[in-house]
Amino acid sequence: MEMIEVRDVQFRYDEEEGSSAVVLDGIHMTVRKGEFVALLGHNGCGKSTLAKHFNAMLLPLGGAVLVKDMNTTDERHKYDIRSTVGMVLQNPDNQLVSTIVEEDVAFGPENLGVEPAVIRTRVDEALKAVGMYDYRDHAAHKLSGGQKQRVAIAGVLAMQPECIVLDEPTAMLDPRGRREVMDTVCRLNREQGITIVLITHYMEEAVLADRVLVMDDGKVVREGTPRQVFSQVEQLRALELDVPQPTELCHVLQQEGITLPDGVLTIEECAEALLQQLEGYHGGH
Amino acid sequence: MLSDITIGQFFPGNSVLHRIDPRVKLALTFIYIVAVFIPRNWWGLGLAVAALIGAALLSRLPARLLLKGLKPVLPLIVLTSIINLFYVDGTVLWHWWIFRITWEGIATAAFIAIRILCLIAGTSLLTYTTSPTTLTDALERLLSPLRVIRVPVHEIAMMMTIALRFIPTLIEETDKIMSAQKARGADMESGGLMQRVRALIPVLIPLFISSFRRAYELATAMECRCYHGGEGRTRMKQLHMRSGDYVALLLMALLIAALFVLNTQFPKVI
Ligand SMILES: Nc1ncnc2c1ncn2[C@@H]1O[C@H](COP(=O)(O)OP(=O)(O)OP(=O)(O)O)[C@@H](O)[C@H]1O
Ligand SMILES: [Mg+2]
């Protein structure tokens, strides 16, 4: 049983045929349990629209979306699906409902009708998991962007999801907030085995994933490990996407005729490759 | 400037006042607001003020904070005082053209000014010491009998929660937009009333547009977190009446009784 299975999904915002462009055009993909998937694609290619299909916020016009074998069109499973697949959105200000941090985190389980004492323990655990426990009685609007986004993640965690979909969670944050959020996301994936689907425009974040999916015009056009996907620099360019900076550097040097390995992803790998190249150079003379 | 507004803000703490059941606190505040209108003489008013100061001390909040909360209502107090000052008959102290100031006028003005201050300070004490969610939660429970006559109690309470949550955010945003417009040469501080109102339009339009976007996104976020109205919803913070709450109610009953007694014992001021 896959976490999320998307079968040939068609979607357009205006349901009438021909009156609006097709946003999702035959999407086929699966997200396996415990996996960390990054979803890439240029602006307006339909990533957010696809993400909203994962938790039954939008329903496919053609094809089907299955969350742990539950069809999202089945009204009876709506809240099961939404508590299984939690969603964190881009703007940290517009997804916090309550003024006080812990009360906001409690919002999800309260909606699910969980026992008060159980909500309390879940809220405390969720806040500890994102490192915001010390801020539990603070006013949410006074936190930094990264902290707000971690509270939003805690709010989803308190519903005890098996999968969290994050739609550009770091787009409005400074580098420090971005790192806080990404550290939290990676930790949840590794330590609690929570499946992660991360939509992002930052390639350094996509590199952290187990698998990268690239979308273009409502279709999945590339799929593979970060190394496989990012080694095809020219194809990504054609899809209006960047590659991580170390990959870019190696690519430029390769074009200058310097032999370097393909698919270098991190700064460390890049330094290592360059060092070897330099040593080889000196050794040769 | 806008960030000075503290109305509706909550200052977390663990004082006696913070721990009173929010339903009791809400009821006591309403009773106090009515009680402030009982005194007819200075002794009674003095007692009402003393009760408020006592409560303020129990809250352990800095006095500066409480006084700052009173600042926005000063213009209102000045206005009512002036009206009272000139319109009450009695022993004339000062006289010019059609204006007369009487001894009684001064007393009435002061009396009413103190009353208004008590009202505002009493309600701010409530919001300062009660988290907005518990406050709206208490309101929802106190009003729940009205559901029988189809009053959407849960929806009203949820609207208040969200409004209180977004007041600081929107104030911040207004400040930002105003700075942005000023940086582009907008003049908000000079000119007549009409001109100033017109200068506000470029602030209000972006504010409205962004509020709609916020509302849309918030609705999405709430739905993602399984919100589907008040049905079947539980609460993390359960409300329990404890002995302290009964003591507070008893004290309020004593205060009201004392105010009535004082009215009969001393001559009327207003
Ligand atoms: N609520 C809506 N109603 C109508 N059209 C919409 C709506 N939301 C998005 N669209 C359109 O659907 C297309 C895909 O939008 P979507 O938000 O899924 O893109 P995206 O990949 O998330 O882009 P971005 O990277 O900018 O977030 C766009 O052309 C957009 O204009
Ligand atoms: Mg998007």
Coordinates of C-alpha atoms and ligand atoms in Angstrom, one line a residue:
Chain A
M1 CA 0.0 0.0 0.0
E2 CA 1.5 3.3 -1.1
M3 CA 1.2 6.5 1.0
I4 CA -0.1 8.5 -1.9
E5 CA -0.9 7.2 -5.4
V6 CA -1.9 9.5 -8.2
R7 CA -3.3 7.8 -11.2
D8 CA -3.7 9.7 -14.5
V9 CA -5.2 12.8 -12.8
Q10 CA -6.8 15.5 -14.9
F11 CA -7.7 18.9 -13.4
R12 CA -8.8 22.3 -14.5
Y13 CA -10.1 25.1 -12.2
D14 CA -13.2 25.9 -14.1
E15 CA -15.0 22.6 -14.6
E16 CA -16.5 23.6 -17.9
E17 CA -14.8 22.0 -20.9
G18 CA -12.7 24.4 -22.9
S19 CA -13.3 27.5 -20.8
S20 CA -10.0 27.2 -19.0
A21 CA -6.6 25.7 -19.4
V22 CA -5.9 22.2 -18.1
V23 CA -3.7 22.6 -15.0
L24 CA -3.0 18.9 -14.3
D25 CA -2.8 16.8 -17.5
G26 CA -2.5 13.1 -16.7
I27 CA -0.3 13.1 -13.6
H28 CA 1.1 9.7 -12.6
M29 CA 3.1 9.4 -9.5
T30 CA 3.4 7.6 -6.2
V31 CA 4.8 8.6 -2.8
R32 CA 6.0 5.6 -0.8
K33 CA 5.8 5.3 3.0
G34 CA 8.7 7.0 4.8
E35 CA 10.0 8.7 1.7
F36 CA 11.2 12.3 1.3
V37 CA 10.1 13.6 -2.1
A38 CA 10.8 17.0 -3.5
L39 CA 8.5 18.4 -6.1
L40 CA 10.0 21.0 -8.5
G41 CA 8.7 23.0 -11.4
H42 CA 8.6 26.6 -12.6
N43 CA 5.9 29.1 -11.4
G44 CA 2.3 28.1 -12.4
C45 CA 3.1 24.6 -13.6
G46 CA 0.5 23.2 -11.1
K47 CA 2.5 22.1 -8.1
S48 CA 0.2 23.7 -5.5
T49 CA -2.8 22.3 -7.4
L50 CA -1.4 18.8 -7.3
A51 CA -0.6 19.2 -3.6
K52 CA -4.2 20.1 -2.8
H53 CA -5.2 16.8 -4.4
F54 CA -3.1 14.9 -1.9
N55 CA -5.5 15.8 1.0
A56 CA -8.8 16.1 -0.8
M57 CA -8.8 19.9 -0.8
L58 CA -9.3 19.5 -4.6
L59 CA -10.8 16.5 -6.3
P60 CA -9.6 15.2 -9.7
L61 CA -11.9 15.6 -12.7
G62 CA -10.3 12.5 -14.2
G63 CA -8.3 9.7 -12.8
A64 CA -8.0 9.1 -9.1
V65 CA -5.9 10.0 -6.0
L66 CA -5.5 7.3 -3.4
V67 CA -4.2 8.0 0.1
K68 CA -3.4 4.7 1.8
D69 CA -6.0 3.1 -0.6
M70 CA -8.6 5.6 0.4
N71 CA -10.0 7.4 -2.6
T72 CA -10.1 11.2 -2.1
T73 CA -13.5 11.5 -3.8
D74 CA -15.0 9.3 -1.0
E75 CA -16.7 11.8 1.3
R76 CA -16.6 9.4 4.2
H77 CA -12.8 9.4 4.3
K78 CA -12.3 13.1 4.0
Y79 CA -11.2 13.8 7.5
D80 CA -9.2 10.5 7.7
I81 CA -7.3 11.7 4.7
R82 CA -6.7 15.2 6.0
S83 CA -5.4 14.0 9.3
T84 CA -3.2 11.4 7.5
V85 CA -1.8 13.9 5.0
G86 CA -1.1 17.2 6.8
M87 CA -0.4 20.4 4.8
V88 CA 1.8 23.3 5.6
L89 CA 1.4 26.4 3.4
Q90 CA 3.7 29.1 2.3
N91 CA 2.6 32.2 4.3
P92 CA 3.3 31.6 8.0
D93 CA 1.0 34.4 9.1
N94 CA -2.1 33.1 7.3
Q95 CA -2.2 29.6 8.7
L96 CA -2.1 30.2 12.4
V97 CA -5.7 30.4 13.8
S98 CA -5.2 31.2 17.5
T99 CA -3.3 33.9 19.2
I100 CA -1.4 31.6 21.5
V101 CA 1.1 29.0 20.2
E102 CA -0.2 26.0 22.1
E103 CA -3.9 26.8 21.4
D104 CA -3.1 27.0 17.7
V105 CA -1.3 23.6 17.8
A106 CA -4.4 22.2 19.5
F107 CA -6.7 23.4 16.7
G108 CA -6.3 20.2 14.5
P109 CA -6.9 17.6 17.2
E110 CA -9.8 19.6 18.6
N111 CA -11.5 19.5 15.2
L112 CA -11.0 15.7 15.2
G113 CA -12.8 15.4 18.5
V114 CA -9.8 14.0 20.4
E115 CA -10.0 13.7 24.3
P116 CA -8.8 16.9 26.0
A117 CA -6.1 15.1 28.1
V118 CA -4.8 13.4 24.9
I119 CA -4.8 16.7 23.0
R120 CA -2.6 18.1 25.8
T121 CA 0.1 15.4 25.4
R122 CA -0.1 15.5 21.7
V123 CA 0.4 19.3 21.7
D124 CA 3.4 19.1 24.1
E125 CA 5.0 16.3 22.0
A126 CA 4.4 18.2 18.7
L127 CA 5.9 21.4 20.1
K128 CA 8.9 19.5 21.5
A129 CA 9.4 17.8 18.1
V130 CA 9.8 21.1 16.4
G131 CA 11.7 22.7 19.2
M132 CA 9.1 25.3 20.1
Y133 CA 8.0 23.9 23.5
D134 CA 9.5 26.8 25.4
Y135 CA 7.3 29.2 23.4
R136 CA 4.1 27.3 24.1
D137 CA 2.3 30.3 25.8
H138 CA 3.8 33.0 23.6
A139 CA 1.8 35.1 21.2
A140 CA 2.1 33.6 17.8
H141 CA 2.3 36.9 15.9
K142 CA 5.4 37.9 17.8
L143 CA 7.5 35.0 16.6
S144 CA 10.0 35.1 13.8
G145 CA 9.0 33.6 10.4
G146 CA 10.9 30.4 10.9
Q147 CA 9.4 29.9 14.3
K148 CA 5.9 30.5 13.0
Q149 CA 6.4 28.0 10.3
R150 CA 7.6 25.4 12.9
V151 CA 4.5 26.1 14.9
A152 CA 2.5 25.4 11.7
I153 CA 4.3 22.1 11.4
A154 CA 3.6 21.3 15.0
G155 CA -0.1 22.1 14.3
V156 CA 0.0 19.4 11.6
L157 CA 2.0 17.0 13.8
A158 CA -0.6 17.2 16.6
M159 CA -3.0 15.5 14.2
Q160 CA -0.5 12.6 14.1
P161 CA -0.2 12.5 10.3
E162 CA 1.8 9.9 8.4
C163 CA 2.7 12.3 5.7
I164 CA 3.3 16.0 5.6
V165 CA 3.0 18.1 2.4
L166 CA 4.8 21.4 2.6
D167 CA 4.0 23.9 -0.2
E168 CA 7.0 26.3 -0.4
P169 CA 7.3 26.5 3.4
T170 CA 10.5 28.5 3.2
A171 CA 9.6 30.9 0.4
M172 CA 8.9 33.8 2.8
L173 CA 11.8 33.2 5.3
D174 CA 15.3 34.5 5.7
P175 CA 18.2 32.0 5.4
R176 CA 18.2 31.3 9.1
G177 CA 14.4 30.6 9.2
R178 CA 14.8 28.4 6.1
R179 CA 17.5 26.3 7.8
E180 CA 15.4 26.0 11.0
V181 CA 12.4 24.7 8.9
M182 CA 14.5 22.3 6.8
D183 CA 16.3 20.9 9.8
T184 CA 12.9 20.2 11.4
V185 CA 11.5 18.6 8.3
C186 CA 14.6 16.3 7.8
R187 CA 14.5 15.3 11.5
L188 CA 10.8 14.4 11.3
N189 CA 11.5 12.3 8.2
R190 CA 14.5 10.5 9.7
E191 CA 13.5 10.1 13.4
Q192 CA 9.7 9.7 13.2
G193 CA 9.5 8.1 9.7
I194 CA 7.0 10.7 8.6
T195 CA 6.7 10.8 4.8
I196 CA 7.5 14.2 3.4
V197 CA 6.5 15.9 0.2
L198 CA 8.3 19.2 -0.2
I199 CA 7.5 21.7 -2.9
T200 CA 10.3 24.2 -3.3
H201 CA 12.1 26.6 -5.6
Y202 CA 15.3 26.2 -3.6
M203 CA 17.5 23.5 -5.2
E204 CA 19.7 23.2 -2.0
E205 CA 16.5 21.9 -0.3
A206 CA 15.6 19.5 -3.1
V207 CA 19.1 17.9 -2.8
L208 CA 18.1 16.7 0.7
A209 CA 15.3 14.6 -0.7
D210 CA 15.4 10.8 -1.5
R211 CA 13.6 11.4 -4.8
V212 CA 13.0 14.5 -7.0
L213 CA 10.0 14.9 -9.3
V214 CA 10.0 17.7 -11.8
M215 CA 6.7 19.0 -13.2
D216 CA 6.1 21.0 -16.4
D217 CA 2.7 22.0 -17.8
G218 CA 0.7 19.7 -15.6
K219 CA 2.8 16.7 -16.2
V220 CA 5.6 14.9 -14.3
V221 CA 8.5 15.2 -16.8
R222 CA 11.5 14.0 -14.7
E223 CA 11.9 11.6 -11.8
G224 CA 14.8 10.2 -10.0
T225 CA 17.3 10.7 -7.2
P226 CA 18.6 14.2 -6.8
R227 CA 21.9 13.1 -8.4
Q228 CA 20.2 11.6 -11.5
V229 CA 17.9 14.7 -12.0
F230 CA 20.5 17.4 -11.3
S231 CA 23.2 15.8 -13.5
Q232 CA 21.0 16.8 -16.5
V233 CA 21.8 20.5 -16.3
E234 CA 20.7 21.5 -19.8
Q235 CA 17.4 19.7 -19.6
L236 CA 16.6 21.4 -16.3
R237 CA 17.4 24.8 -17.9
A238 CA 15.0 24.1 -20.6
L239 CA 12.3 23.6 -17.9
E240 CA 13.2 27.0 -16.5
L241 CA 14.7 25.4 -13.4
D242 CA 18.0 26.1 -11.7
V243 CA 20.4 23.5 -10.4
P244 CA 22.3 23.6 -7.1
Q245 CA 25.2 26.0 -7.2
P246 CA 27.9 23.3 -6.7
T247 CA 26.4 21.4 -9.6
E248 CA 26.3 24.5 -11.7
L249 CA 30.0 25.2 -11.0
C250 CA 31.1 21.7 -12.0
H251 CA 29.0 21.9 -15.1
V252 CA 30.6 25.2 -16.2
L253 CA 34.1 23.8 -15.5
Q254 CA 33.2 20.6 -17.5
Q255 CA 32.3 22.7 -20.4
E256 CA 35.7 24.4 -20.2
G257 CA 37.2 20.9 -20.7
I258 CA 38.0 20.0 -17.1
T259 CA 37.1 16.5 -16.3
L260 CA 34.8 16.4 -13.2
P261 CA 32.2 13.8 -12.2
D262 CA 28.5 14.4 -13.2
G263 CA 25.8 15.1 -10.6
V264 CA 27.9 16.8 -7.9
L265 CA 25.3 18.1 -5.4
T266 CA 26.9 19.5 -2.2
I267 CA 29.6 22.0 -1.5
E268 CA 31.7 19.2 0.1
E269 CA 31.4 17.0 -2.9
C270 CA 32.3 19.8 -5.2
A271 CA 35.4 20.7 -3.1
E272 CA 36.4 17.1 -3.0
A273 CA 36.1 16.7 -6.8
L274 CA 38.1 20.0 -7.4
L275 CA 40.8 18.9 -4.9
Q276 CA 41.2 15.6 -6.7
Q277 CA 41.4 17.4 -10.0
L278 CA 44.0 19.8 -8.7
E279 CA 46.1 17.0 -7.2
G280 CA 45.9 15.0 -10.4
Y281 CA 47.1 18.2 -12.2
H282 CA 50.1 18.6 -9.9
G283 CA 50.9 14.9 -10.0
G284 CA 51.0 15.0 -13.8
H285 CA 53.7 17.7 -13.9
Chain B
M1 CA 2.4 54.8 16.6
L2 CA -0.2 52.1 15.7
S3 CA 1.7 49.5 17.7
D4 CA 0.8 51.4 20.9
I5 CA -2.7 49.9 20.7
T6 CA -3.0 47.3 23.5
I7 CA -6.8 46.8 23.5
G8 CA -7.6 43.1 23.2
Q9 CA -4.1 42.0 23.8
F10 CA -3.2 39.2 26.2
F11 CA -0.3 39.1 28.6
P12 CA 0.4 35.5 29.7
G13 CA 1.0 35.0 33.4
N14 CA 0.1 32.9 36.4
S15 CA -1.5 35.3 38.8
V16 CA -4.7 34.7 40.8
L17 CA -6.6 36.8 38.1
H18 CA -5.1 34.8 35.3
R19 CA -6.3 31.6 36.8
I20 CA -10.0 32.5 37.5
D21 CA -12.3 30.6 35.2
P22 CA -12.8 32.7 32.0
R23 CA -16.6 32.2 32.2
V24 CA -16.5 33.7 35.8
K25 CA -14.2 36.4 34.7
L26 CA -16.4 37.3 31.7
A27 CA -19.5 37.4 33.9
L28 CA -17.7 39.4 36.6
T29 CA -16.6 42.0 34.1
F30 CA -20.1 42.4 32.8
I31 CA -21.4 42.7 36.4
Y32 CA -18.7 45.2 37.2
I33 CA -19.6 47.4 34.2
V34 CA -23.1 47.6 35.5
A35 CA -22.0 48.0 39.1
V36 CA -20.0 51.1 38.1
F37 CA -23.3 52.9 37.5
I38 CA -24.7 52.1 40.9
P39 CA -22.7 54.7 43.0
R40 CA -24.3 58.1 43.5
N41 CA -21.7 59.5 45.8
W42 CA -17.9 59.7 46.1
W43 CA -17.7 57.0 48.7
G44 CA -19.4 54.5 46.5
L45 CA -17.3 55.5 43.5
G46 CA -14.2 55.3 45.7
L47 CA -15.1 51.7 46.6
A48 CA -15.6 50.7 43.0
V49 CA -12.2 52.2 42.1
A50 CA -10.6 50.5 45.1
A51 CA -12.0 47.1 44.0
L52 CA -10.6 47.7 40.5
I53 CA -7.2 48.6 41.9
G54 CA -7.3 45.5 44.1
A55 CA -8.0 43.4 41.0
A56 CA -5.2 45.1 39.1
L57 CA -2.7 44.4 41.9
L58 CA -3.8 40.8 41.9
S59 CA -3.1 40.6 38.1
R60 CA 0.6 41.4 38.8
L61 CA 0.7 43.3 35.5
P62 CA 2.9 46.4 35.4
A63 CA 0.9 49.6 36.1
R64 CA 2.5 51.2 33.1
L65 CA 0.8 48.7 30.9
L66 CA -2.6 49.2 32.4
L67 CA -2.3 53.0 32.1
K68 CA -1.1 52.8 28.5
G69 CA -4.3 50.9 27.7
L70 CA -6.3 53.9 28.9
K71 CA -4.6 56.4 26.6
P72 CA -6.7 55.8 23.5
V73 CA -9.9 56.7 25.4
L74 CA -8.6 60.0 26.7
P75 CA -10.2 62.1 23.9
L76 CA -13.6 60.6 24.7
I77 CA -13.1 61.4 28.4
V78 CA -12.1 65.0 27.7
L79 CA -15.1 65.5 25.4
T80 CA -17.7 64.2 27.9
S81 CA -16.0 66.1 30.7
I82 CA -16.2 69.4 28.8
I83 CA -19.9 68.8 28.0
N84 CA -20.7 68.0 31.6
L85 CA -18.6 70.9 32.8
F86 CA -20.7 73.5 31.0
Y87 CA -24.2 71.9 31.1
V88 CA -24.8 71.3 34.8
D89 CA -26.6 73.9 36.8
G90 CA -25.7 75.0 40.3
T91 CA -23.4 77.4 42.2
V92 CA -21.6 79.4 39.6
L93 CA -17.8 79.6 40.0
W94 CA -16.9 81.3 36.8
H95 CA -18.9 83.0 34.1
W96 CA -18.1 84.4 30.6
W97 CA -20.6 85.3 27.9
I98 CA -22.8 82.2 27.6
F99 CA -20.4 79.9 29.4
R100 CA -20.8 79.0 33.0
I101 CA -18.7 76.7 35.1
T102 CA -20.5 75.4 38.3
W103 CA -19.2 73.6 41.3
E104 CA -21.7 70.8 40.5
G105 CA -20.5 70.8 36.9
I106 CA -16.9 70.0 37.9
A107 CA -18.1 67.3 40.3
T108 CA -20.2 65.6 37.7
A109 CA -17.5 65.8 35.0
A110 CA -15.0 64.2 37.4
F111 CA -17.5 61.6 38.5
I112 CA -18.3 60.5 34.9
A113 CA -14.7 60.6 33.8
I114 CA -13.8 58.2 36.6
R115 CA -16.7 56.0 35.7
I116 CA -15.5 55.7 32.1
L117 CA -12.0 55.0 33.2
C118 CA -13.3 52.2 35.4
L119 CA -15.2 50.7 32.5
I120 CA -12.2 50.7 30.2
A121 CA -9.7 49.5 32.8
G122 CA -12.1 46.7 34.0
T123 CA -12.5 45.3 30.5
S124 CA -8.8 45.7 29.6
L125 CA -8.0 43.8 32.8
L126 CA -10.2 41.0 31.4
T127 CA -8.5 40.8 28.0
Y128 CA -5.0 41.3 29.5
T129 CA -5.3 38.3 31.8
T130 CA -7.4 35.9 29.6
S131 CA -6.1 34.3 26.4
P132 CA -8.4 35.2 23.5
T133 CA -9.2 31.6 22.8
T134 CA -10.3 30.9 26.3
L135 CA -12.2 34.1 26.3
T136 CA -14.1 33.3 23.2
D137 CA -14.4 29.7 24.5
A138 CA -16.0 31.1 27.6
L139 CA -18.3 33.3 25.6
E140 CA -19.3 30.3 23.5
R141 CA -20.2 28.3 26.6
L142 CA -22.0 31.1 28.3
L143 CA -24.1 31.8 25.2
S144 CA -24.7 28.1 24.3
P145 CA -28.3 28.2 25.6
L146 CA -29.0 30.6 22.7
R147 CA -28.4 27.8 20.3
V148 CA -31.9 26.7 21.0
I149 CA -33.2 29.8 19.2
R150 CA -30.7 29.2 16.4
V151 CA -28.1 31.8 17.3
P152 CA -24.9 30.6 15.6
V153 CA -22.9 30.7 18.8
H154 CA -19.9 28.6 17.7
E155 CA -19.5 30.7 14.5
I156 CA -19.6 34.0 16.4
A157 CA -17.0 32.7 18.9
M158 CA -14.8 31.5 16.0
M159 CA -15.1 34.8 14.2
M160 CA -14.0 36.6 17.4
T161 CA -11.0 34.2 17.9
I162 CA -9.9 35.0 14.4
A163 CA -10.5 38.7 14.6
L164 CA -8.5 38.9 17.8
R165 CA -5.7 36.8 16.2
F166 CA -5.5 39.1 13.2
I167 CA -5.8 42.5 14.9
P168 CA -2.0 42.7 15.5
T169 CA -1.2 41.3 12.1
L170 CA -3.4 43.9 10.3
I171 CA -2.1 46.7 12.5
E172 CA 1.4 45.7 11.5
E173 CA 0.5 45.6 7.9
T174 CA -1.2 49.0 8.0
D175 CA 2.0 50.5 9.4
K176 CA 4.0 48.9 6.7
I177 CA 1.7 50.1 3.9
M178 CA 1.7 53.6 5.4
S179 CA 5.5 53.7 5.5
A180 CA 5.6 52.4 1.9
Q181 CA 3.2 55.1 0.7
K182 CA 5.1 57.8 2.6
A183 CA 8.3 56.6 1.0
R184 CA 6.6 57.2 -2.3
G185 CA 5.8 60.8 -1.3
A186 CA 2.3 60.4 0.2
D187 CA 1.4 63.1 2.7
M188 CA -0.7 61.8 5.5
E189 CA -0.1 64.4 8.2
S190 CA -1.0 67.7 6.8
G191 CA -4.1 69.3 5.2
G192 CA -7.7 69.4 6.2
L193 CA -9.9 66.6 7.2
M194 CA -11.1 65.7 3.7
Q195 CA -7.5 65.7 2.4
R196 CA -6.4 63.4 5.2
V197 CA -9.3 61.0 4.6
R198 CA -8.4 61.0 0.9
A199 CA -4.7 60.2 1.8
L200 CA -6.0 57.1 3.6
I201 CA -7.5 55.6 0.5
P202 CA -4.2 54.3 -0.9
V203 CA -3.6 52.7 2.5
L204 CA -7.1 51.1 2.8
I205 CA -7.3 49.6 -0.6
P206 CA -4.1 47.4 -0.4
L207 CA -5.1 46.5 3.2
F208 CA -8.5 45.3 2.0
I209 CA -7.1 43.3 -0.9
S210 CA -4.5 41.6 1.3
S211 CA -7.2 40.9 3.9
F212 CA -9.3 39.0 1.4
R213 CA -6.2 37.0 0.3
R214 CA -5.5 36.3 4.0
A215 CA -9.0 35.2 4.6
Y216 CA -8.9 32.8 1.6
E217 CA -5.6 31.3 2.7
L218 CA -6.7 31.0 6.3
A219 CA -9.9 29.2 5.3
T220 CA -7.7 26.7 3.3
A221 CA -5.4 26.2 6.2
M222 CA -8.4 25.6 8.6
E223 CA -9.9 23.1 6.2
C224 CA -6.6 21.3 5.9
R225 CA -6.7 20.9 9.6
C226 CA -10.0 19.2 9.5
Y227 CA -12.1 22.2 10.6
H228 CA -15.8 21.5 9.9
G229 CA -17.7 23.8 12.3
G230 CA -18.5 23.3 16.0
E231 CA -20.0 19.9 15.7
G232 CA -18.0 17.1 17.4
R233 CA -15.3 19.5 18.3
T234 CA -13.5 19.1 21.7
R235 CA -11.4 21.5 23.6
M236 CA -7.9 21.1 25.0
K237 CA -8.5 23.5 27.8
Q238 CA -11.4 22.2 29.9
L239 CA -13.1 24.7 32.1
H240 CA -13.6 23.8 35.8
M241 CA -15.0 26.0 38.5
R242 CA -12.8 26.0 41.5
S243 CA -13.1 27.4 45.0
G244 CA -11.3 30.6 44.0
D245 CA -13.9 31.3 41.4
Y246 CA -16.7 31.1 44.0
V247 CA -14.8 33.4 46.2
A248 CA -14.5 35.9 43.4
L249 CA -18.3 35.7 42.8
L250 CA -18.9 36.2 46.5
L251 CA -16.6 39.2 46.6
M252 CA -18.5 40.8 43.7
A253 CA -21.8 40.2 45.4
L254 CA -20.4 41.9 48.6
L255 CA -19.2 44.8 46.4
I256 CA -22.6 45.4 44.9
A257 CA -24.3 45.2 48.3
A258 CA -21.8 47.7 49.8
L259 CA -22.4 50.1 46.8
F260 CA -26.2 50.1 47.5
V261 CA -25.7 50.6 51.2
L262 CA -23.3 53.5 50.6
N263 CA -25.9 55.1 48.3
T264 CA -28.3 55.3 51.2
Q265 CA -25.8 56.5 53.8
F266 CA -24.3 59.5 52.0
P267 CA -25.8 62.5 50.1
K268 CA -26.1 62.2 46.3
V269 CA -23.4 63.8 44.1
I270 CA -25.1 63.0 40.8
Ligands
LIG1 N1 -8.0 29.1 -7.5 C1 -7.6 29.1 -8.8 N2 -8.6 29.4 -9.7 C2 -8.2 29.4 -11.0 N3 -7.0 29.2 -11.5 C3 -6.0 28.9 -10.6 C4 -6.3 28.9 -9.2 N4 -5.1 28.5 -8.6 C5 -4.2 28.4 -9.5 N5 -4.7 28.6 -10.8 C6 -4.0 28.5 -12.0 O1 -3.5 27.2 -12.1 C7 -2.2 27.1 -12.6 C8 -1.3 26.3 -11.7 O2 -1.2 27.0 -10.5 P1 -0.5 26.4 -9.2 O3 -0.7 27.4 -8.1 O4 -0.8 25.0 -9.0 O5 1.0 26.6 -9.7 P2 2.4 26.3 -8.9 O6 3.2 25.3 -9.6 O7 2.1 26.1 -7.4 O8 3.1 27.7 -9.0 P3 4.0 28.5 -7.9 O9 5.4 28.0 -8.1 O10 3.9 29.9 -8.4 O11 3.4 28.3 -6.6 C9 -1.8 28.6 -12.8 O12 -1.9 28.9 -14.2 C10 -2.7 29.4 -12.0 O13 -3.0 30.6 -12.6
MG2 MG 2.3 27.1 -5.6

